Short mmCIF file of C-alpha atoms in Angstrom, two decimals:
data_model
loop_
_atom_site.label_atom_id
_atom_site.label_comp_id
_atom_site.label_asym_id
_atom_site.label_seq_id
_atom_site.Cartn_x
_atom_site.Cartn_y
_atom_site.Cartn_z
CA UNK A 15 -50.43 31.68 16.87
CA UNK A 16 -49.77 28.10 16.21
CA UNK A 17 -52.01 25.44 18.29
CA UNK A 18 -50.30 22.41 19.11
CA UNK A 19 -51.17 19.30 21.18
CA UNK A 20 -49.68 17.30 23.62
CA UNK A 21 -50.87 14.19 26.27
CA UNK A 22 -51.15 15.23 29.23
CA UNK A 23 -50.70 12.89 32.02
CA UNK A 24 -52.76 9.38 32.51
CA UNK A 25 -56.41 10.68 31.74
CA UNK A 26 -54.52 10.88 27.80
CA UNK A 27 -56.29 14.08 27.25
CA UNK A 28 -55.07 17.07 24.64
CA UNK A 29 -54.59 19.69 25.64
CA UNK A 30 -53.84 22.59 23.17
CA UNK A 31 -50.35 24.24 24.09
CA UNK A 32 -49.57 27.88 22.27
CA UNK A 33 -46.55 29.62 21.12
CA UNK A 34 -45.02 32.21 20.21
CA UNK A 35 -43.47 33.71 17.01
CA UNK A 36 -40.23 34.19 19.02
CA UNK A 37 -40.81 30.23 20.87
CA UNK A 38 -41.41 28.67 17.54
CA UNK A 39 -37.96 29.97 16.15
CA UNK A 40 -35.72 28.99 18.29
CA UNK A 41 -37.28 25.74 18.15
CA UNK A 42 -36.97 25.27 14.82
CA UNK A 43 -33.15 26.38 15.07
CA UNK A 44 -32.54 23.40 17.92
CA UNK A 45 -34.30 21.35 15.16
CA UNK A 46 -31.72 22.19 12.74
CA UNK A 47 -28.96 22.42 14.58
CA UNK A 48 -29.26 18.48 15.95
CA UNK A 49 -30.12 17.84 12.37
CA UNK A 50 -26.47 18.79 11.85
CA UNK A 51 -25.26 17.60 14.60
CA UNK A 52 -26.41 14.15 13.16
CA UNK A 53 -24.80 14.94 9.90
CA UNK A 54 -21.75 15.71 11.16
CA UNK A 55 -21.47 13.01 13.27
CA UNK A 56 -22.42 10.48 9.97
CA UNK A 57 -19.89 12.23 8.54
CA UNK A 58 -16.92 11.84 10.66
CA UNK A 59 -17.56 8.25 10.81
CA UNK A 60 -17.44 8.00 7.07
CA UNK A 61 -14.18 10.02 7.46
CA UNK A 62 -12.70 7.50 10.13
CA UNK A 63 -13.41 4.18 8.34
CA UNK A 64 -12.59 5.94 5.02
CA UNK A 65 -9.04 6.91 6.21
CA UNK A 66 -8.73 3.94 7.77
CA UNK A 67 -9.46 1.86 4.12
CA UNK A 68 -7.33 4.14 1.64
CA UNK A 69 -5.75 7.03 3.45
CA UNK A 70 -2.37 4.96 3.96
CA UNK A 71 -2.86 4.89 -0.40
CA UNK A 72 -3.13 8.71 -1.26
CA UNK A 73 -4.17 11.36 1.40
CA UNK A 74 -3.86 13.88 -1.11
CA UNK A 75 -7.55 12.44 -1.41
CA UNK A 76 -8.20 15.05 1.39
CA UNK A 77 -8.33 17.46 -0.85
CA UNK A 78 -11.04 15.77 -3.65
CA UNK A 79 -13.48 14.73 -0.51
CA UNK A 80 -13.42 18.62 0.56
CA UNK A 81 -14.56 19.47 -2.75
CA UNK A 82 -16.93 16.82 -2.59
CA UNK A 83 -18.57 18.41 0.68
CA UNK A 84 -18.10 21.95 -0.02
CA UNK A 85 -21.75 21.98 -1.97
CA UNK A 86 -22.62 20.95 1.76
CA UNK A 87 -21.18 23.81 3.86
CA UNK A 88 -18.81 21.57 5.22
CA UNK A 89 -15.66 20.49 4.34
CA UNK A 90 -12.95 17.89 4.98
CA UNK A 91 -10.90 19.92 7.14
CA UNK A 92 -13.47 22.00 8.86
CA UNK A 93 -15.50 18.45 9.92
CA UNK A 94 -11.86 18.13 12.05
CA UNK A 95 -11.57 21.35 13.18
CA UNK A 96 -12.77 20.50 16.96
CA UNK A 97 -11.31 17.20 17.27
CA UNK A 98 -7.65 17.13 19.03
CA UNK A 99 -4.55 16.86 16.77
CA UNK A 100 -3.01 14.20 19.57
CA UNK A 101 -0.37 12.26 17.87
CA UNK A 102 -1.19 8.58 16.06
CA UNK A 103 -0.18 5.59 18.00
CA UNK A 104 3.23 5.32 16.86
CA UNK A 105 3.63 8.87 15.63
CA UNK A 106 6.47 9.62 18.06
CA UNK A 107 8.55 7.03 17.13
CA UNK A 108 8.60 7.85 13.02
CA UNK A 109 5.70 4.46 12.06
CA UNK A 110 2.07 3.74 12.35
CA UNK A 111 1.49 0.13 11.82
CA UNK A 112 -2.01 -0.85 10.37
CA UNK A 113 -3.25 -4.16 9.91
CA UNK A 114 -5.40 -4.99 7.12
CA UNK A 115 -7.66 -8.45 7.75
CA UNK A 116 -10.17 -9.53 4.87
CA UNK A 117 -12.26 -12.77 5.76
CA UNK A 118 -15.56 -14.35 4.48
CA UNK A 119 -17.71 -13.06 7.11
CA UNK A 120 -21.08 -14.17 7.72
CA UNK A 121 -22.77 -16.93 5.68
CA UNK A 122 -19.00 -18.60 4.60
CA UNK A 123 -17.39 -21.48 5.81
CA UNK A 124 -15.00 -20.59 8.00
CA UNK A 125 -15.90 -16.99 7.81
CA UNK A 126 -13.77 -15.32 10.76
CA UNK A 127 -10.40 -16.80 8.83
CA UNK A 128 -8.02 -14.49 7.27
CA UNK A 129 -7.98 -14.83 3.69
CA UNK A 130 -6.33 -11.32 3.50
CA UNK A 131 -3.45 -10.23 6.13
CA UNK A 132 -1.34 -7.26 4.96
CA UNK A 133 0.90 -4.81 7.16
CA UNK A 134 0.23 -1.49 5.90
CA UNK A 135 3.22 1.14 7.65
CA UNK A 136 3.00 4.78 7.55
CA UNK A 137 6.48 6.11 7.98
CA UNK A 138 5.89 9.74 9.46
CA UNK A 139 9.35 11.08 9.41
CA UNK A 140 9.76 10.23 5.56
CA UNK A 141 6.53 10.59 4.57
CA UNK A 142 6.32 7.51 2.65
CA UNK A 143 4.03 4.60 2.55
CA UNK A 144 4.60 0.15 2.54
CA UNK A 145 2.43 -2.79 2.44
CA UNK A 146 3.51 -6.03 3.35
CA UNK A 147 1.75 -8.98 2.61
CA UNK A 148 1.58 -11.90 5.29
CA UNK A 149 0.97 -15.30 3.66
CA UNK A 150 -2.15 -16.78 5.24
CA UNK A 151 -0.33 -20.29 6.00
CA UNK A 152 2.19 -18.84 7.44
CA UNK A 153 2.75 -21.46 10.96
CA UNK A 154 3.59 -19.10 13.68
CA UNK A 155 2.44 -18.87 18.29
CA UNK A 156 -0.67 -17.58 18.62
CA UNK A 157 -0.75 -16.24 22.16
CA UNK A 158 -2.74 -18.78 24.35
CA UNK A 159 -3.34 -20.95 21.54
CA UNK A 160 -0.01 -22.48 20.73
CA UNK A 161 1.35 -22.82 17.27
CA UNK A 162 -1.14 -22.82 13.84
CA UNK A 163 -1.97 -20.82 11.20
CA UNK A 164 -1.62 -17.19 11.09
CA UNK A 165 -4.98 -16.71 9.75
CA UNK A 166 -6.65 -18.39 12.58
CA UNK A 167 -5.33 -15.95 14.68
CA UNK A 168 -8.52 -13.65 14.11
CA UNK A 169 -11.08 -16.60 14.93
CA UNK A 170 -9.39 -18.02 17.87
CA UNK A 171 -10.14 -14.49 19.29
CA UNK A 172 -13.67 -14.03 18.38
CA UNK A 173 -14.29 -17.82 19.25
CA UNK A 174 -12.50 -17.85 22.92
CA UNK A 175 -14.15 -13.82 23.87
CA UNK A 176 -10.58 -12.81 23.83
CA UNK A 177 -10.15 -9.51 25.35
CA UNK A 178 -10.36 -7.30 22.57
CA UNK A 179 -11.85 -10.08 20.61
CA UNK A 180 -10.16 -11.31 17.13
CA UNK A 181 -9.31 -7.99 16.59
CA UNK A 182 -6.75 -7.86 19.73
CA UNK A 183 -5.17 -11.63 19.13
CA UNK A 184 -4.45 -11.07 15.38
CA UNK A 185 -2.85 -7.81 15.97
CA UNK A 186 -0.95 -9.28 18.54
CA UNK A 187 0.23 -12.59 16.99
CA UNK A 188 1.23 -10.39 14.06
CA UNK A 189 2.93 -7.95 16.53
CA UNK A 190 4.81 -10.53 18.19
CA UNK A 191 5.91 -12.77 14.76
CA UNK A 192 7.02 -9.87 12.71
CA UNK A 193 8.70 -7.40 16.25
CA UNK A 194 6.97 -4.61 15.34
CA UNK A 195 3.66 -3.08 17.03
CA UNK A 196 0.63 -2.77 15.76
CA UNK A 197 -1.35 0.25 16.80
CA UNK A 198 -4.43 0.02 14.26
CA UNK A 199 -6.57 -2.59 12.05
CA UNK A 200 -9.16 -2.48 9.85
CA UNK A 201 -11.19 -5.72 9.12
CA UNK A 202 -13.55 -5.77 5.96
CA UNK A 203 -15.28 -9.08 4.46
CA UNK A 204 -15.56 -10.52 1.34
CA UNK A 205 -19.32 -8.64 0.82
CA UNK A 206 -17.87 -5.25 1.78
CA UNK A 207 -15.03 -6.19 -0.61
CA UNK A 208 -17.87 -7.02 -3.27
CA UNK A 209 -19.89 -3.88 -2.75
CA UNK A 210 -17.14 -1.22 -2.62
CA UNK A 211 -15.80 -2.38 -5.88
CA UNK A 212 -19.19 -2.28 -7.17
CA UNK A 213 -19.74 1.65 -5.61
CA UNK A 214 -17.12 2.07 -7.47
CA UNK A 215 -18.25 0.76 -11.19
CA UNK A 216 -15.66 -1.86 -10.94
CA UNK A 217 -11.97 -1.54 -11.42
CA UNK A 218 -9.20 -2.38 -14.31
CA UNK A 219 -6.52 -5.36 -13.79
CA UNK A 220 -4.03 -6.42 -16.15
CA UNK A 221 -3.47 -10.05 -15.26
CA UNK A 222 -0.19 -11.00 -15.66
CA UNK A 223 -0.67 -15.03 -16.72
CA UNK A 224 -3.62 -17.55 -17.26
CA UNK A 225 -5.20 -19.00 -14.53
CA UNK A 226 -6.93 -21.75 -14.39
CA UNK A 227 -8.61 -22.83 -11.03
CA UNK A 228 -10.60 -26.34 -10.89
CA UNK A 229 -11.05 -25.90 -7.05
CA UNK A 230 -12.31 -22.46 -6.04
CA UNK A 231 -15.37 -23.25 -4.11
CA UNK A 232 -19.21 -22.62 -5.59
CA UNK A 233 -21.85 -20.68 -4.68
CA UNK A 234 -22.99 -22.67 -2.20
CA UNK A 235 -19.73 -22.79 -0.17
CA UNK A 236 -20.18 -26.73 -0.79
CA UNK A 237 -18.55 -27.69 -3.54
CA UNK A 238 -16.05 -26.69 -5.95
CA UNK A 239 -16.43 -25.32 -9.37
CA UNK A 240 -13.73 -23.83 -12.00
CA UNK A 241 -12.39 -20.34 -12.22
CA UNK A 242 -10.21 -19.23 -15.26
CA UNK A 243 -9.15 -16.01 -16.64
CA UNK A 244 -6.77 -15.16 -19.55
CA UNK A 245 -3.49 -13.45 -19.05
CA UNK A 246 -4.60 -9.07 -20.09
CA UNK A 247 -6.36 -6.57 -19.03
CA UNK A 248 -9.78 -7.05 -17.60
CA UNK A 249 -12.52 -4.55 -16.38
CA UNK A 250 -13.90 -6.48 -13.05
CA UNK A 251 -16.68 -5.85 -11.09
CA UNK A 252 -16.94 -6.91 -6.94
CA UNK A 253 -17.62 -10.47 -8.10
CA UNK A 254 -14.78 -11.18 -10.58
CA UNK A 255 -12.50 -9.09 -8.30
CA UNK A 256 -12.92 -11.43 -5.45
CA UNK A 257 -12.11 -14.35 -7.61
CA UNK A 258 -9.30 -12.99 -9.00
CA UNK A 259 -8.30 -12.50 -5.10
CA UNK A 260 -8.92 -15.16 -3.08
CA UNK A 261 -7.82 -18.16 -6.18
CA UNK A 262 -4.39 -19.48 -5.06
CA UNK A 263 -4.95 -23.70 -5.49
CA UNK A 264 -2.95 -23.46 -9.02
CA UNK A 265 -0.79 -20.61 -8.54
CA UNK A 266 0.27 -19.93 -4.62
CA UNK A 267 -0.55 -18.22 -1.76
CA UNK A 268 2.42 -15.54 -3.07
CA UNK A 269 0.60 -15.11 -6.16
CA UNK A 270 -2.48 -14.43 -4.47
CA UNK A 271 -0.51 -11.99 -1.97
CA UNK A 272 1.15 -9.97 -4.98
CA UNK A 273 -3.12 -10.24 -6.68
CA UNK A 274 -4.09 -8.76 -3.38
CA UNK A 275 -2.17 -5.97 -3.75
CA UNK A 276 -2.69 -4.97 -7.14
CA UNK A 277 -6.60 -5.29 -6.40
CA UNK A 278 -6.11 -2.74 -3.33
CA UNK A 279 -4.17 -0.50 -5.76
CA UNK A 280 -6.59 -0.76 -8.71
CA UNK A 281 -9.51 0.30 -6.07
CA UNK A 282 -7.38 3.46 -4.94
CA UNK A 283 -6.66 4.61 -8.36
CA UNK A 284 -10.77 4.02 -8.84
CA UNK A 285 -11.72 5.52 -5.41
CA UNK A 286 -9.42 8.74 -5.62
CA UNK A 287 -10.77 8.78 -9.53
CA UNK A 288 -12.94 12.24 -10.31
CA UNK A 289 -15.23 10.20 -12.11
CA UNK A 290 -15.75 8.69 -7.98
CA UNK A 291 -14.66 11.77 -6.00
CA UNK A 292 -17.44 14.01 -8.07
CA UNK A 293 -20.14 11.27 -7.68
CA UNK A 294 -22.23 11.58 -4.81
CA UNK A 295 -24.13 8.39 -5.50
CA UNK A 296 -21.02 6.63 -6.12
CA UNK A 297 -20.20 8.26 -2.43
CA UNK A 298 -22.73 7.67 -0.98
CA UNK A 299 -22.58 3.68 -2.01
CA UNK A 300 -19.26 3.61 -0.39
CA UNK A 301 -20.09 4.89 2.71
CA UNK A 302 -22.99 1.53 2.66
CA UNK A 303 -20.23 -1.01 2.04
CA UNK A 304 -17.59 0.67 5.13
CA UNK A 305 -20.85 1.46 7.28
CA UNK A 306 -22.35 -2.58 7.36
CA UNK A 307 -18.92 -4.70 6.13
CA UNK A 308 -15.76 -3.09 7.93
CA UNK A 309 -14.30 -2.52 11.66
CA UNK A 310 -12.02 -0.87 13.17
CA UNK A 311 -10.29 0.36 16.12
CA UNK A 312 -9.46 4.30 14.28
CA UNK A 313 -11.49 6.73 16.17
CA UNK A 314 -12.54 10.26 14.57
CA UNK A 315 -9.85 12.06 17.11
CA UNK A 316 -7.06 10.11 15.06
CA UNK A 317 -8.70 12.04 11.65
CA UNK A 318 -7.77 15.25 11.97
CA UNK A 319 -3.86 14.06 12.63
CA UNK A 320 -3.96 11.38 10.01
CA UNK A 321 -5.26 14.30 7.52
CA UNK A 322 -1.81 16.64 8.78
CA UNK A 323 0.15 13.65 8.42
CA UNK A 324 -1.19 12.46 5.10
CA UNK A 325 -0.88 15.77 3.39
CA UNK A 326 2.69 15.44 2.93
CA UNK A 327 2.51 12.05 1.73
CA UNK A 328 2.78 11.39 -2.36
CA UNK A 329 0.57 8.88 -3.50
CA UNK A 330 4.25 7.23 -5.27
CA UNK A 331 5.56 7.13 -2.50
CA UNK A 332 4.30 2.84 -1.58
CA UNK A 333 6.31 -0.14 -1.52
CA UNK A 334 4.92 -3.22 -1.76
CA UNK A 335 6.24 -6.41 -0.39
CA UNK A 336 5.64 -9.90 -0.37
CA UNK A 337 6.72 -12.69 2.41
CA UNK A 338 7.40 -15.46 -0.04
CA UNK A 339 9.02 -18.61 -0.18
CA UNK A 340 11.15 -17.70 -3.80
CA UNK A 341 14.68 -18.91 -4.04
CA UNK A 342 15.58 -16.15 -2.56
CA UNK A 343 12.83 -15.50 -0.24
CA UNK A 344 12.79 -15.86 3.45
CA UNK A 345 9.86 -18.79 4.09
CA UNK A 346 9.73 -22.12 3.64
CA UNK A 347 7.62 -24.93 2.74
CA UNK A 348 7.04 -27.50 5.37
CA UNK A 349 4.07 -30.28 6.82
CA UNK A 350 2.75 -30.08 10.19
CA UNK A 351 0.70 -32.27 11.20
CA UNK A 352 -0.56 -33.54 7.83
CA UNK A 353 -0.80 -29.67 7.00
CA UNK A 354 0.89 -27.43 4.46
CA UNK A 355 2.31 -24.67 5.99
CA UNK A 356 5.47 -22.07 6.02
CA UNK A 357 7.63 -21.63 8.30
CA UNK A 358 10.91 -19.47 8.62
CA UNK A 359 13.82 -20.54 6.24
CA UNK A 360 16.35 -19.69 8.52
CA UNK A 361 14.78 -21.64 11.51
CA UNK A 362 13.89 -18.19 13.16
CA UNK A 363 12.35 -15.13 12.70
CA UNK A 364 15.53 -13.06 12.65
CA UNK A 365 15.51 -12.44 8.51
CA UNK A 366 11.80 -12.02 8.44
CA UNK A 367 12.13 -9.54 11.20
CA UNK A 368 15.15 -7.66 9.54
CA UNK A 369 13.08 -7.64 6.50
CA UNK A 370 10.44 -6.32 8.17
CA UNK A 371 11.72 -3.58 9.89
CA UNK A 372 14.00 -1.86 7.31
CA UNK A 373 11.54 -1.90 4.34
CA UNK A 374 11.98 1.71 4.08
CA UNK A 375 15.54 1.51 3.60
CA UNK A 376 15.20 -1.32 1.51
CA UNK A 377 14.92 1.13 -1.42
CA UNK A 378 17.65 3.56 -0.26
CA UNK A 379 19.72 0.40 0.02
CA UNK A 380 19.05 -0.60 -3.62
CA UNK A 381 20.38 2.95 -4.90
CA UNK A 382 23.74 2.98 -2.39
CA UNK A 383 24.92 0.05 -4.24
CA UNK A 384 27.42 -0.22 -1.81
CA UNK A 385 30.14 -2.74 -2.90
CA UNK A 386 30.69 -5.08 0.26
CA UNK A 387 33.08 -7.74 0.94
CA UNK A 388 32.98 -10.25 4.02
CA UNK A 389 36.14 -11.98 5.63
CA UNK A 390 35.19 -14.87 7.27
CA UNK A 391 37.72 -14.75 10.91
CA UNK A 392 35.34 -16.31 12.77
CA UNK A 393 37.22 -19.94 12.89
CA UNK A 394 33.51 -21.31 11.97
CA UNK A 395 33.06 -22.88 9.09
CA UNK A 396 30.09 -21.15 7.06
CA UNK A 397 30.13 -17.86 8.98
CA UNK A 398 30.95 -15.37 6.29
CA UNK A 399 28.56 -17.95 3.84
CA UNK A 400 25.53 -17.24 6.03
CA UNK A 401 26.22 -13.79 6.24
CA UNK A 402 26.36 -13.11 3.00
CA UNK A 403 22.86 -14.99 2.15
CA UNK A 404 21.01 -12.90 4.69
CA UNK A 405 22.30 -9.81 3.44
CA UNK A 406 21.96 -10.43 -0.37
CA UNK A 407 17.92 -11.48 0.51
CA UNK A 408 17.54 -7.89 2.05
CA UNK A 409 19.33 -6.56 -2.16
CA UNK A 410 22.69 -5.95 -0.63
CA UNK A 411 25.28 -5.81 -3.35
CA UNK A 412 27.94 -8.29 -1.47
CA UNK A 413 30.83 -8.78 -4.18
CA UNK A 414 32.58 -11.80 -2.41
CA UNK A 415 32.89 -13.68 0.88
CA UNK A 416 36.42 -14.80 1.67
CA UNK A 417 37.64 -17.30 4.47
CA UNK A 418 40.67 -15.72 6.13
CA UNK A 419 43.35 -17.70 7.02
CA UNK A 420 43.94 -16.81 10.22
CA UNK A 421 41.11 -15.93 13.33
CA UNK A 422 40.29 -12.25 14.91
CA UNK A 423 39.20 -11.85 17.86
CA UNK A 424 36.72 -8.87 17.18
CA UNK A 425 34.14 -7.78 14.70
CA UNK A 426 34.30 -5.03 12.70
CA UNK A 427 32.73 -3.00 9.95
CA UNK A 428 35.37 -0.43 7.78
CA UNK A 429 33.37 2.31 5.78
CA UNK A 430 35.94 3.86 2.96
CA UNK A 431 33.27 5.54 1.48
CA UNK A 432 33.67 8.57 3.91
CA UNK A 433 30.17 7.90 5.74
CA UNK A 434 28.56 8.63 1.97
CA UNK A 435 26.69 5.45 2.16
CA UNK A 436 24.56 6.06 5.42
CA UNK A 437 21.57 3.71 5.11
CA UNK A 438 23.45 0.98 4.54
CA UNK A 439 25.98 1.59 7.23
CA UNK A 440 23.32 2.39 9.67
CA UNK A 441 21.01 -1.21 8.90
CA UNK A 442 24.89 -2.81 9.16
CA UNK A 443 25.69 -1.88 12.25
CA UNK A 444 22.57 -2.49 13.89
CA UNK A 445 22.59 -5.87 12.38
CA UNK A 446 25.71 -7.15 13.19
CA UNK A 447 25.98 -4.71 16.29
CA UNK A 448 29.03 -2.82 15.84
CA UNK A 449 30.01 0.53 14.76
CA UNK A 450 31.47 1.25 11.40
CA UNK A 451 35.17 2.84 11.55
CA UNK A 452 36.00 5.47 9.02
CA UNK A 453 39.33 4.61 6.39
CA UNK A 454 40.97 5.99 3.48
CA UNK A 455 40.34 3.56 1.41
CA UNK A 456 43.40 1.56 -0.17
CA UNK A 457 44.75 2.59 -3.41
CA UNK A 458 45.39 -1.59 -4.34
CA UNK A 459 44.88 -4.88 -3.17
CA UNK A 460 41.20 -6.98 -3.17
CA UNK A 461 39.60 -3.98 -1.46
CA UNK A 462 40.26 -0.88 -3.43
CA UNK A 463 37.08 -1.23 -5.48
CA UNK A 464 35.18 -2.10 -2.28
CA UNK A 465 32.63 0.09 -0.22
CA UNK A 466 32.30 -1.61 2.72
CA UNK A 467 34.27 -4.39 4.51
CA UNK A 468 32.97 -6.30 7.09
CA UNK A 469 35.37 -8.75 9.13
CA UNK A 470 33.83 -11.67 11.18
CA UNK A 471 35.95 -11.87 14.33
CA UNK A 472 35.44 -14.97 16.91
CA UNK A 473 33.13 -13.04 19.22
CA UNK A 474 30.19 -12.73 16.18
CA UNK A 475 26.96 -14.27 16.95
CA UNK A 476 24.45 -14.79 14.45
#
């Protein structure tokens, strides 16, 4: 028999307590078993904040992380085995919408400001994968702050105790500028940013041109000081990375976007690495940097489905997309208030929107090709002109657009290709909101090597 001792009561004496072999067992069981408990639940929050950072990248990760754990007795999978498989936010409807924030944080000037605001979309029906990169100047409402910057978006909501805090307002603004929802973010700062690369034994870029940077603040946060790096490849560790990332006073805030990106996707080819995967101190690292230097709003219930859904997803399967302000891009350049901001090109957020909402087809679109001619019916000059812009902008092939002579009264859309051109026909008609009407098409004449024709009638609004 073991003695031990306890207080007992106010007097603070000892007094011895025994027990026995078959007492001392199961305690040492419950010991064990809330010992795992503990672990588990460590764990799943690494899983949560771990899908929430790269699982929109390569879920076939799953499968490395389970081999990771197996030397535990636990394994991806079986960690999720008792949580519900409830759908994602968005799930029913084919797209889960994440937003990715990355700001200074504490100790930098302006620290709750978005330097980093990216749209990463999950398509669940097609099983494919895009990021789309929000330019932090972009001018656009904030809801119960009027107009500014979209990057403020984040610290008018910590600053005013939003409900939901920053979190909540910059998923909304962004919800209500691009008409789409946003069911998830994930918020990491420039230290997390820093240390995860660094888990990670830094990470390759090939940097497309030479920068040179007189104005990218110092150390201190006070002052400026000079960054430069030659056009190649470059091994970078947390440090250089965020240089490399936030510089844009040379180049532009496009640049930076399209640098952004490429940093993301260097740190997914490093994370998903098995020189990373089969490193538990590397691991373990990682799980520091999430743990102290990223929120969210992904709770370890939405795990186990994300790991279903991400199974069938192929880690080629991304696009990557930039809102820019190119010649043919869909933003422009403008001064408010003795600030440079953008604002939309066409005066509203119709082509952003558009452009938004059928990146996934975007791609298709490119391979249909589908020769398309306008005629211009409308009686307005410019119609069929303006048209034919918005539609080349989203890689449309549109061969002509011709000025009838005389008005319709109706818009239409004729398809001679037999319906064999369905993604284009179906963003078409939703755009110009009328269905397409099947035709032979005509053996001669200005549309027998066209696709699609699409006739601007009086009744057309834009």
């Amino acid at each position: 028999m073991d003695e031990l001792e306890k207080n007992s009561g106010e007097n603070n004496s000892k007094t011895p307590i025994r027990f026995s072999k078959e007492d001392k067992i199961q305690r040492l069981k419950e010991r064990r078993k809330r010992k795992g408990s503990r672990k588990k639940k460590i764990i799943l929050t690494f899983v949560a904040f771990f899908l929430a950072f790269i699982g929109f990248f390569g879920f076939k990760a799953w499968s490395m992380l389970s081999q990771i754990l197996a030397g535990t007795g636990i394994n991806a999978p079986g960690l999720l085995v008792n949580l519900s498989s409830s759908q994602l936010k968005g799930e029913s409807s084919g797209r889960v919408n994440i937003l990715l924030l990355g700001m200074g944080g504490d100790g930098h000037p302006g620290g709750n400001l978005t330097d980093t605001n990216i749209v990463a979309s999950i398509n669940t029906k097609k099983n494919e994968v895009a990021m789309i990169s929000i330019p932090r100047d972009l001018y656009v409402n904030i809801p119960g702050n009027g107009y500014g910057r979209i990057n403020e978006a984040y610290a008018d909501g910590e600053r005013e105790k939003y409900s939901g805090g920053g979190p909540a307002l910059a998923k909304e603004t962004v919800s209500k500028t691009l008409d789409i929802p946003i069911h998830y973010y994930v918020r990491v700062d420039f230290e997390g940013f820093r240390k995860i690369i660094d888990a990670v034994g830094g990470i390759d870029i090939d940097v497309k041109e030479n920068i040179y940077d007189p104005y990218y603040p110092d150390e201190e946060m006070k002052g400026e000081t000079v960054y430069s790096i030659k056009k190649g490849m470059h091994h970078m560790d947390g440090k250089a990375a965020l240089k490399y990332s936030r510089s844009r006073k040379t180049t532009s805030d496009f640049d930076r976007a399209e640098r952004q990106q490429q940093v993301i996707s260097a740190i997914k080819n490093k994370v998903l690495s098995a020189e990373t995967f089969f490193n538990p101190v590397k691991i373990a690292n990682i799980m520091d940097a999430l743990g102290s230097h990223v929120k969210t709003d992904f709770g370890t219930g939405d795990a186990k489905r994300l790991y279903e859904t991400g199974k069938k997803v192929e880690t080629d399967k991304i696009i990557s997309k930039v809102i820019d302000s190119s010649e043919t891009g869909l933003l422009v350049g403008a001064n408010v208030g003795g600030a440079s901001v953008f604002q939309a090109a066409s005066g509203n957020w119709d082509d952003v929107r558009d452009f938004v909402r059928n990146i996934f087809d975007g791609a298709y679109i490119k391979d249909e090709n589908t020769a398309i001619i306008i005629h211009d019916a409308s009686g307005v000059y410019g119609t069929g002109d303006k048209l034919e812009t918005s539609l080349k902008k989203m890689g449309f092939n549109v061969k002509d657009s011709v000025r009838d002579k005389t008005t319709a009264k109706d818009t239409s859309i004729t398809d001679f290709t037999g319906g064999k051109k369905p993604y284009t026909i179906k963003y078409l008609e939703r755009k110009i909101e009328v269905k397409a009407d099947l035709k032979d098409r005509p053996s001669e004449g200005e549309d027998a090597d066209t696709d699609i024709v699409i006739t601007i009638g009086r009744d057309y609004q834009e």
